[in-house]
């Protein structure tokens, strides 16, 4: 029986499904540059930072851009993405996510966000979830991306909790690796074939209850 005191949540793909908005914005950028961008390619960008995502997209298309040009392209993509997430609604929270966050807090555990996104504040505000987090660690506060454990270690620290007393909820392989590297328990959200290194895999947070966490 483990002594769990805090839950650290990835955002995109665990609490909200923003992958579709990232896809539309990257596709529009790719099309403006004269090539296409597929849903399969988009899958590979889950959990990957904005800057690294652009580098990969340009690499796949065989295109070279200067650092200055890349900064402009990433900003252009982000402005379209922000336009889309600015009208997100509480109904877009993934099934069971709000309820699970409430249950975790009612059970006396702390909650933190651990996301690569620099837009997490806007998303949590738009979906009405901001008040359910004791700490927010996101792309604005880290210097190393997942699979580096920094984002989760900072979350544990902000909650005054030892890593082994934390459970991470993640949909990306890089995020599972990050949690493990940080010495935390991890619940994968998605397919067991892909997330096989997690301690437990569920299809969504709706499958979970706090009881399950004590048996990880
Ligand atoms: C992650 C997403 O949560 O955040 C990635 O899975 C995204 O697809 C990354 O690239 C960075 O997001 P943002 O909002 O800072 O562009
Ligand atoms: Mg994710």
PDB file of C-alpha atoms and ligand atoms in Angstrom:
ATOM      1  CA  UNK A   1       0.000   0.000   0.000  1.00  0.00           C
ATOM      2  CA  UNK A   2       1.641   3.248  -1.054  1.00  0.00           C
ATOM      3  CA  UNK A   3       1.548   6.556   0.753  1.00  0.00           C
ATOM      4  CA  UNK A   4       0.252   8.935  -1.912  1.00  0.00           C
ATOM      5  CA  UNK A   5      -0.046  12.604  -0.950  1.00  0.00           C
ATOM      6  CA  UNK A   6      -0.162  14.444  -4.291  1.00  0.00           C
ATOM      7  CA  UNK A   7      -1.406  14.050  -7.856  1.00  0.00           C
ATOM      8  CA  UNK A   8       0.391  15.702 -10.771  1.00  0.00           C
ATOM      9  CA  UNK A   9      -1.566  16.037 -13.992  1.00  0.00           C
ATOM     10  CA  UNK A  10      -0.450  16.515 -17.548  1.00  0.00           C
ATOM     11  CA  UNK A  11      -2.951  18.793 -19.335  1.00  0.00           C
ATOM     12  CA  UNK A  12      -3.236  18.086 -23.069  1.00  0.00           C
ATOM     13  CA  UNK A  13      -4.683  14.603 -23.608  1.00  0.00           C
ATOM     14  CA  UNK A  14      -5.368  13.958 -19.910  1.00  0.00           C
ATOM     15  CA  UNK A  15      -7.652  16.802 -18.830  1.00  0.00           C
ATOM     16  CA  UNK A  16      -8.558  18.385 -22.174  1.00  0.00           C
ATOM     17  CA  UNK A  17      -8.244  17.247 -25.761  1.00  0.00           C
ATOM     18  CA  UNK A  18      -6.369  20.119 -27.351  1.00  0.00           C
ATOM     19  CA  UNK A  19      -4.503  17.898 -29.848  1.00  0.00           C
ATOM     20  CA  UNK A  20      -7.116  18.746 -32.471  1.00  0.00           C
ATOM     21  CA  UNK A  21      -6.429  22.501 -32.111  1.00  0.00           C
ATOM     22  CA  UNK A  22      -2.660  21.956 -32.252  1.00  0.00           C
ATOM     23  CA  UNK A  23      -3.237  19.856 -35.392  1.00  0.00           C
ATOM     24  CA  UNK A  24      -5.333  22.522 -37.155  1.00  0.00           C
ATOM     25  CA  UNK A  25      -2.811  25.264 -36.370  1.00  0.00           C
ATOM     26  CA  UNK A  26       0.265  23.232 -37.437  1.00  0.00           C
ATOM     27  CA  UNK A  27      -1.531  22.083 -40.596  1.00  0.00           C
ATOM     28  CA  UNK A  28      -2.375  25.664 -41.526  1.00  0.00           C
ATOM     29  CA  UNK A  29       1.271  26.648 -41.039  1.00  0.00           C
ATOM     30  CA  UNK A  30       2.497  23.674 -43.086  1.00  0.00           C
ATOM     31  CA  UNK A  31       0.039  24.491 -45.887  1.00  0.00           C
ATOM     32  CA  UNK A  32       1.186  28.136 -45.940  1.00  0.00           C
ATOM     33  CA  UNK A  33       4.752  26.863 -46.324  1.00  0.00           C
ATOM     34  CA  UNK A  34       3.645  24.623 -49.206  1.00  0.00           C
ATOM     35  CA  UNK A  35       3.524  21.120 -47.683  1.00  0.00           C
ATOM     36  CA  UNK A  36       1.038  18.967 -45.809  1.00  0.00           C
ATOM     37  CA  UNK A  37       0.916  17.782 -42.208  1.00  0.00           C
ATOM     38  CA  UNK A  38      -0.867  14.554 -41.304  1.00  0.00           C
ATOM     39  CA  UNK A  39      -2.716  13.363 -38.205  1.00  0.00           C
ATOM     40  CA  UNK A  40      -0.080  10.615 -37.823  1.00  0.00           C
ATOM     41  CA  UNK A  41       2.626  13.260 -37.656  1.00  0.00           C
ATOM     42  CA  UNK A  42       0.542  15.205 -35.134  1.00  0.00           C
ATOM     43  CA  UNK A  43       0.451  12.109 -32.891  1.00  0.00           C
ATOM     44  CA  UNK A  44       4.240  12.211 -32.664  1.00  0.00           C
ATOM     45  CA  UNK A  45       4.095  15.741 -31.226  1.00  0.00           C
ATOM     46  CA  UNK A  46       2.149  14.817 -28.092  1.00  0.00           C
ATOM     47  CA  UNK A  47       4.017  16.117 -25.059  1.00  0.00           C
ATOM     48  CA  UNK A  48       6.640  17.771 -27.295  1.00  0.00           C
ATOM     49  CA  UNK A  49       7.332  21.501 -26.744  1.00  0.00           C
ATOM     50  CA  UNK A  50       6.264  24.078 -29.329  1.00  0.00           C
ATOM     51  CA  UNK A  51       9.819  24.869 -30.423  1.00  0.00           C
ATOM     52  CA  UNK A  52      10.768  21.193 -30.773  1.00  0.00           C
ATOM     53  CA  UNK A  53       7.487  20.424 -32.581  1.00  0.00           C
ATOM     54  CA  UNK A  54       8.280  23.034 -35.234  1.00  0.00           C
ATOM     55  CA  UNK A  55      11.824  21.682 -35.635  1.00  0.00           C
ATOM     56  CA  UNK A  56      10.410  18.192 -36.243  1.00  0.00           C
ATOM     57  CA  UNK A  57       7.768  19.407 -38.709  1.00  0.00           C
ATOM     58  CA  UNK A  58      10.408  21.282 -40.736  1.00  0.00           C
ATOM     59  CA  UNK A  59      12.726  18.239 -40.580  1.00  0.00           C
ATOM     60  CA  UNK A  60       9.952  15.933 -41.905  1.00  0.00           C
ATOM     61  CA  UNK A  61       9.339  18.371 -44.789  1.00  0.00           C
ATOM     62  CA  UNK A  62      13.078  18.681 -45.484  1.00  0.00           C
ATOM     63  CA  UNK A  63      13.011  22.445 -44.949  1.00  0.00           C
ATOM     64  CA  UNK A  64      15.677  24.560 -43.248  1.00  0.00           C
ATOM     65  CA  UNK A  65      14.837  27.871 -41.540  1.00  0.00           C
ATOM     66  CA  UNK A  66      16.963  30.245 -39.492  1.00  0.00           C
ATOM     67  CA  UNK A  67      16.366  30.558 -35.761  1.00  0.00           C
ATOM     68  CA  UNK A  68      14.715  33.940 -36.313  1.00  0.00           C
ATOM     69  CA  UNK A  69      12.391  32.504 -38.978  1.00  0.00           C
ATOM     70  CA  UNK A  70      11.535  29.568 -36.702  1.00  0.00           C
ATOM     71  CA  UNK A  71      10.628  31.961 -33.886  1.00  0.00           C
ATOM     72  CA  UNK A  72       8.285  33.836 -36.231  1.00  0.00           C
ATOM     73  CA  UNK A  73       6.692  30.596 -37.496  1.00  0.00           C
ATOM     74  CA  UNK A  74       6.139  29.270 -33.957  1.00  0.00           C
ATOM     75  CA  UNK A  75       4.566  32.594 -32.946  1.00  0.00           C
ATOM     76  CA  UNK A  76       2.295  32.511 -36.005  1.00  0.00           C
ATOM     77  CA  UNK A  77       1.135  28.970 -35.185  1.00  0.00           C
ATOM     78  CA  UNK A  78       0.591  29.939 -31.564  1.00  0.00           C
ATOM     79  CA  UNK A  79      -1.567  32.941 -32.428  1.00  0.00           C
ATOM     80  CA  UNK A  80      -3.969  30.662 -34.381  1.00  0.00           C
ATOM     81  CA  UNK A  81      -3.898  28.115 -31.563  1.00  0.00           C
ATOM     82  CA  UNK A  82      -4.646  30.786 -28.944  1.00  0.00           C
ATOM     83  CA  UNK A  83      -7.562  32.055 -31.078  1.00  0.00           C
ATOM     84  CA  UNK A  84      -9.056  28.543 -30.944  1.00  0.00           C
ATOM     85  CA  UNK A  85      -8.496  27.814 -27.253  1.00  0.00           C
ATOM     86  CA  UNK A  86      -9.806  31.260 -26.318  1.00  0.00           C
ATOM     87  CA  UNK A  87     -13.315  30.014 -27.003  1.00  0.00           C
ATOM     88  CA  UNK A  88     -12.970  26.652 -25.233  1.00  0.00           C
ATOM     89  CA  UNK A  89     -15.840  25.756 -22.918  1.00  0.00           C
ATOM     90  CA  UNK A  90     -16.098  23.764 -19.643  1.00  0.00           C
ATOM     91  CA  UNK A  91     -17.874  21.038 -21.677  1.00  0.00           C
ATOM     92  CA  UNK A  92     -14.550  20.310 -23.410  1.00  0.00           C
ATOM     93  CA  UNK A  93     -12.999  18.917 -20.234  1.00  0.00           C
ATOM     94  CA  UNK A  94     -12.445  15.188 -20.850  1.00  0.00           C
ATOM     95  CA  UNK A  95     -14.959  12.790 -19.222  1.00  0.00           C
ATOM     96  CA  UNK A  96     -14.381  12.317 -15.500  1.00  0.00           C
ATOM     97  CA  UNK A  97     -11.464  14.771 -15.243  1.00  0.00           C
ATOM     98  CA  UNK A  98     -13.210  17.445 -13.170  1.00  0.00           C
ATOM     99  CA  UNK A  99     -14.846  14.817 -10.957  1.00  0.00           C
ATOM    100  CA  UNK A 100     -11.542  13.023 -10.359  1.00  0.00           C
ATOM    101  CA  UNK A 101      -9.752  16.280  -9.463  1.00  0.00           C
ATOM    102  CA  UNK A 102     -12.539  17.047  -6.990  1.00  0.00           C
ATOM    103  CA  UNK A 103     -12.364  13.546  -5.513  1.00  0.00           C
ATOM    104  CA  UNK A 104      -8.577  13.742  -5.084  1.00  0.00           C
ATOM    105  CA  UNK A 105      -8.880  17.068  -3.263  1.00  0.00           C
ATOM    106  CA  UNK A 106     -11.747  15.833  -1.101  1.00  0.00           C
ATOM    107  CA  UNK A 107      -9.525  12.888  -0.081  1.00  0.00           C
ATOM    108  CA  UNK A 108      -6.965  15.417   1.227  1.00  0.00           C
ATOM    109  CA  UNK A 109      -4.397  15.078  -1.550  1.00  0.00           C
ATOM    110  CA  UNK A 110      -2.750  18.069  -3.247  1.00  0.00           C
ATOM    111  CA  UNK A 111      -2.925  18.680  -6.991  1.00  0.00           C
ATOM    112  CA  UNK A 112      -0.482  20.239  -9.463  1.00  0.00           C
ATOM    113  CA  UNK A 113      -0.389  20.696 -13.194  1.00  0.00           C
ATOM    114  CA  UNK A 114       2.737  19.421 -14.966  1.00  0.00           C
ATOM    115  CA  UNK A 115       2.453  20.451 -18.601  1.00  0.00           C
ATOM    116  CA  UNK A 116       4.774  21.377 -21.474  1.00  0.00           C
ATOM    117  CA  UNK A 117       2.282  24.000 -22.638  1.00  0.00           C
ATOM    118  CA  UNK A 118       2.836  27.721 -22.270  1.00  0.00           C
ATOM    119  CA  UNK A 119      -0.916  28.199 -22.700  1.00  0.00           C
ATOM    120  CA  UNK A 120      -2.046  26.153 -19.712  1.00  0.00           C
ATOM    121  CA  UNK A 121      -3.318  29.162 -17.716  1.00  0.00           C
ATOM    122  CA  UNK A 122      -5.694  30.199 -20.489  1.00  0.00           C
ATOM    123  CA  UNK A 123      -6.976  26.634 -20.981  1.00  0.00           C
ATOM    124  CA  UNK A 124      -7.615  26.087 -17.249  1.00  0.00           C
ATOM    125  CA  UNK A 125      -9.338  29.447 -17.007  1.00  0.00           C
ATOM    126  CA  UNK A 126     -11.563  28.841 -20.035  1.00  0.00           C
ATOM    127  CA  UNK A 127     -12.574  25.378 -18.824  1.00  0.00           C
ATOM    128  CA  UNK A 128     -13.178  26.517 -15.237  1.00  0.00           C
ATOM    129  CA  UNK A 129     -10.539  24.216 -13.683  1.00  0.00           C
ATOM    130  CA  UNK A 130      -7.996  26.731 -12.396  1.00  0.00           C
ATOM    131  CA  UNK A 131      -9.207  26.640  -8.775  1.00  0.00           C
ATOM    132  CA  UNK A 132      -8.775  22.841  -8.630  1.00  0.00           C
ATOM    133  CA  UNK A 133      -4.959  23.088  -8.737  1.00  0.00           C
ATOM    134  CA  UNK A 134      -2.703  23.935  -5.778  1.00  0.00           C
ATOM    135  CA  UNK A 135       0.253  24.584  -8.099  1.00  0.00           C
ATOM    136  CA  UNK A 136       0.817  25.120 -11.818  1.00  0.00           C
ATOM    137  CA  UNK A 137       4.086  24.089 -13.439  1.00  0.00           C
ATOM    138  CA  UNK A 138       4.097  24.484 -17.213  1.00  0.00           C
ATOM    139  CA  UNK A 139       6.215  25.400 -20.228  1.00  0.00           C
ATOM    140  CA  UNK A 140       6.725  28.891 -18.787  1.00  0.00           C
ATOM    141  CA  UNK A 141       8.512  27.604 -15.712  1.00  0.00           C
ATOM    142  CA  UNK A 142      10.753  24.773 -16.952  1.00  0.00           C
ATOM    143  CA  UNK A 143      14.113  24.744 -18.724  1.00  0.00           C
ATOM    144  CA  UNK A 144      14.100  21.044 -19.715  1.00  0.00           C
ATOM    145  CA  UNK A 145      11.261  19.215 -21.485  1.00  0.00           C
ATOM    146  CA  UNK A 146       9.825  15.763 -20.771  1.00  0.00           C
ATOM    147  CA  UNK A 147      11.292  13.064 -20.655  1.00  0.00           C
ATOM    148  CA  UNK A 148      13.362  15.183 -18.271  1.00  0.00           C
ATOM    149  CA  UNK A 149      11.589  14.967 -14.875  1.00  0.00           C
ATOM    150  CA  UNK A 150      11.982  18.688 -14.100  1.00  0.00           C
ATOM    151  CA  UNK A 151       8.315  19.634 -14.631  1.00  0.00           C
ATOM    152  CA  UNK A 152       7.129  16.986 -12.155  1.00  0.00           C
ATOM    153  CA  UNK A 153       9.942  17.507  -9.626  1.00  0.00           C
ATOM    154  CA  UNK A 154       9.041  21.200  -9.533  1.00  0.00           C
ATOM    155  CA  UNK A 155       5.403  20.253  -8.999  1.00  0.00           C
ATOM    156  CA  UNK A 156       6.285  17.929  -6.098  1.00  0.00           C
ATOM    157  CA  UNK A 157       8.443  20.657  -4.582  1.00  0.00           C
ATOM    158  CA  UNK A 158       5.692  23.281  -4.930  1.00  0.00           C
ATOM    159  CA  UNK A 159       3.384  20.909  -3.040  1.00  0.00           C
ATOM    160  CA  UNK A 160       6.013  20.114  -0.386  1.00  0.00           C
ATOM    161  CA  UNK A 161       5.716  16.436  -1.198  1.00  0.00           C
ATOM    162  CA  UNK A 162       8.424  13.820  -1.741  1.00  0.00           C
ATOM    163  CA  UNK A 163       8.500  12.379  -5.295  1.00  0.00           C
ATOM    164  CA  UNK A 164       7.679   8.833  -4.108  1.00  0.00           C
ATOM    165  CA  UNK A 165       4.453  10.207  -2.587  1.00  0.00           C
ATOM    166  CA  UNK A 166       3.307  11.601  -5.953  1.00  0.00           C
ATOM    167  CA  UNK A 167       1.286  10.018  -8.760  1.00  0.00           C
ATOM    168  CA  UNK A 168       1.580  11.452 -12.266  1.00  0.00           C
ATOM    169  CA  UNK A 169      -1.209  11.183 -14.882  1.00  0.00           C
ATOM    170  CA  UNK A 170       0.152  11.226 -18.435  1.00  0.00           C
ATOM    171  CA  UNK A 171      -0.863  10.375 -22.006  1.00  0.00           C
ATOM    172  CA  UNK A 172       2.583  10.705 -23.620  1.00  0.00           C
ATOM    173  CA  UNK A 173       5.431   8.186 -23.528  1.00  0.00           C
ATOM    174  CA  UNK A 174       7.880  11.033 -22.808  1.00  0.00           C
ATOM    175  CA  UNK A 175       5.726  12.010 -19.816  1.00  0.00           C
ATOM    176  CA  UNK A 176       5.686   8.451 -18.432  1.00  0.00           C
ATOM    177  CA  UNK A 177       9.493   8.395 -18.735  1.00  0.00           C
ATOM    178  CA  UNK A 178       9.707  11.778 -16.986  1.00  0.00           C
ATOM    179  CA  UNK A 179       7.577  10.580 -14.054  1.00  0.00           C
ATOM    180  CA  UNK A 180       9.641   7.397 -13.689  1.00  0.00           C
ATOM    181  CA  UNK A 181      12.895   9.346 -13.895  1.00  0.00           C
ATOM    182  CA  UNK A 182      11.561  11.561 -11.087  1.00  0.00           C
ATOM    183  CA  UNK A 183      10.891   8.532  -8.875  1.00  0.00           C
ATOM    184  CA  UNK A 184       7.100   8.868  -9.014  1.00  0.00           C
ATOM    185  CA  UNK A 185       4.219   6.489  -9.598  1.00  0.00           C
ATOM    186  CA  UNK A 186       2.537   6.963 -12.950  1.00  0.00           C
ATOM    187  CA  UNK A 187      -0.896   6.284 -14.408  1.00  0.00           C
ATOM    188  CA  UNK A 188      -0.976   6.211 -18.199  1.00  0.00           C
ATOM    189  CA  UNK A 189      -4.054   7.624 -19.931  1.00  0.00           C
ATOM    190  CA  UNK A 190      -4.471   5.937 -23.308  1.00  0.00           C
ATOM    191  CA  UNK A 191      -3.462   2.602 -24.788  1.00  0.00           C
ATOM    192  CA  UNK A 192      -1.623  -0.072 -22.716  1.00  0.00           C
ATOM    193  CA  UNK A 193       0.373  -1.117 -25.829  1.00  0.00           C
ATOM    194  CA  UNK A 194       1.905   2.350 -26.064  1.00  0.00           C
ATOM    195  CA  UNK A 195       2.067   3.300 -22.375  1.00  0.00           C
ATOM    196  CA  UNK A 196       3.394  -0.073 -21.122  1.00  0.00           C
ATOM    197  CA  UNK A 197       5.888   1.473 -18.697  1.00  0.00           C
ATOM    198  CA  UNK A 198       3.137   3.032 -16.570  1.00  0.00           C
ATOM    199  CA  UNK A 199       2.137   1.417 -13.238  1.00  0.00           C
ATOM    200  CA  UNK A 200      -1.488   1.362 -14.413  1.00  0.00           C
ATOM    201  CA  UNK A 201      -3.136   2.355 -17.705  1.00  0.00           C
ATOM    202  CA  UNK A 202      -6.693   3.698 -18.033  1.00  0.00           C
ATOM    203  CA  UNK A 203      -8.657   4.980 -21.023  1.00  0.00           C
ATOM    204  CA  UNK A 204      -9.592   8.169 -19.214  1.00  0.00           C
ATOM    205  CA  UNK A 205      -9.758   9.670 -15.742  1.00  0.00           C
ATOM    206  CA  UNK A 206     -13.423   8.542 -15.577  1.00  0.00           C
ATOM    207  CA  UNK A 207     -12.131   5.008 -14.897  1.00  0.00           C
ATOM    208  CA  UNK A 208     -10.279   6.080 -11.752  1.00  0.00           C
ATOM    209  CA  UNK A 209     -11.104   6.452  -8.098  1.00  0.00           C
ATOM    210  CA  UNK A 210      -8.724   7.494  -5.314  1.00  0.00           C
ATOM    211  CA  UNK A 211      -8.841   3.947  -3.825  1.00  0.00           C
ATOM    212  CA  UNK A 212      -6.931   2.663  -6.858  1.00  0.00           C
ATOM    213  CA  UNK A 213      -4.063   5.081  -6.194  1.00  0.00           C
ATOM    214  CA  UNK A 214      -3.174   3.481  -2.875  1.00  0.00           C
ATOM    215  CA  UNK A 215      -2.534   0.149  -4.631  1.00  0.00           C
ATOM    216  CA  UNK A 216      -0.048   1.413  -7.204  1.00  0.00           C
TER     217      UNK A 216
HETATM  218  C1  LIG B   1       1.916  19.711 -24.828  1.00  0.00           C
HETATM  219  C2  LIG B   1       1.256  19.186 -26.079  1.00  0.00           C
HETATM  220  O1  LIG B   1       1.082  19.543 -23.724  1.00  0.00           O
HETATM  221  O2  LIG B   1       2.215  21.109 -24.971  1.00  0.00           O
HETATM  222  C3  LIG B   1       2.125  19.480 -27.280  1.00  0.00           C
HETATM  223  O3  LIG B   1       1.028  17.795 -25.953  1.00  0.00           O
HETATM  224  C4  LIG B   1       2.444  20.971 -27.363  1.00  0.00           C
HETATM  225  O4  LIG B   1       1.478  19.049 -28.460  1.00  0.00           O
HETATM  226  C5  LIG B   1       3.080  21.424 -26.054  1.00  0.00           C
HETATM  227  O5  LIG B   1       3.317  21.247 -28.442  1.00  0.00           O
HETATM  228  C6  LIG B   1       3.370  22.917 -26.027  1.00  0.00           C
HETATM  229  O6  LIG B   1       2.172  23.639 -26.051  1.00  0.00           O
HETATM  230  P1  LIG B   1       2.030  25.193 -26.270  1.00  0.00           P
HETATM  231  O7  LIG B   1       0.614  25.480 -25.835  1.00  0.00           O
HETATM  232  O8  LIG B   1       3.026  25.875 -25.374  1.00  0.00           O
HETATM  233  O9  LIG B   1       2.287  25.483 -27.699  1.00  0.00           O
HETATM  234 MG1  LIG B   2      -0.284  15.180 -22.864  1.00  0.00          MG
END
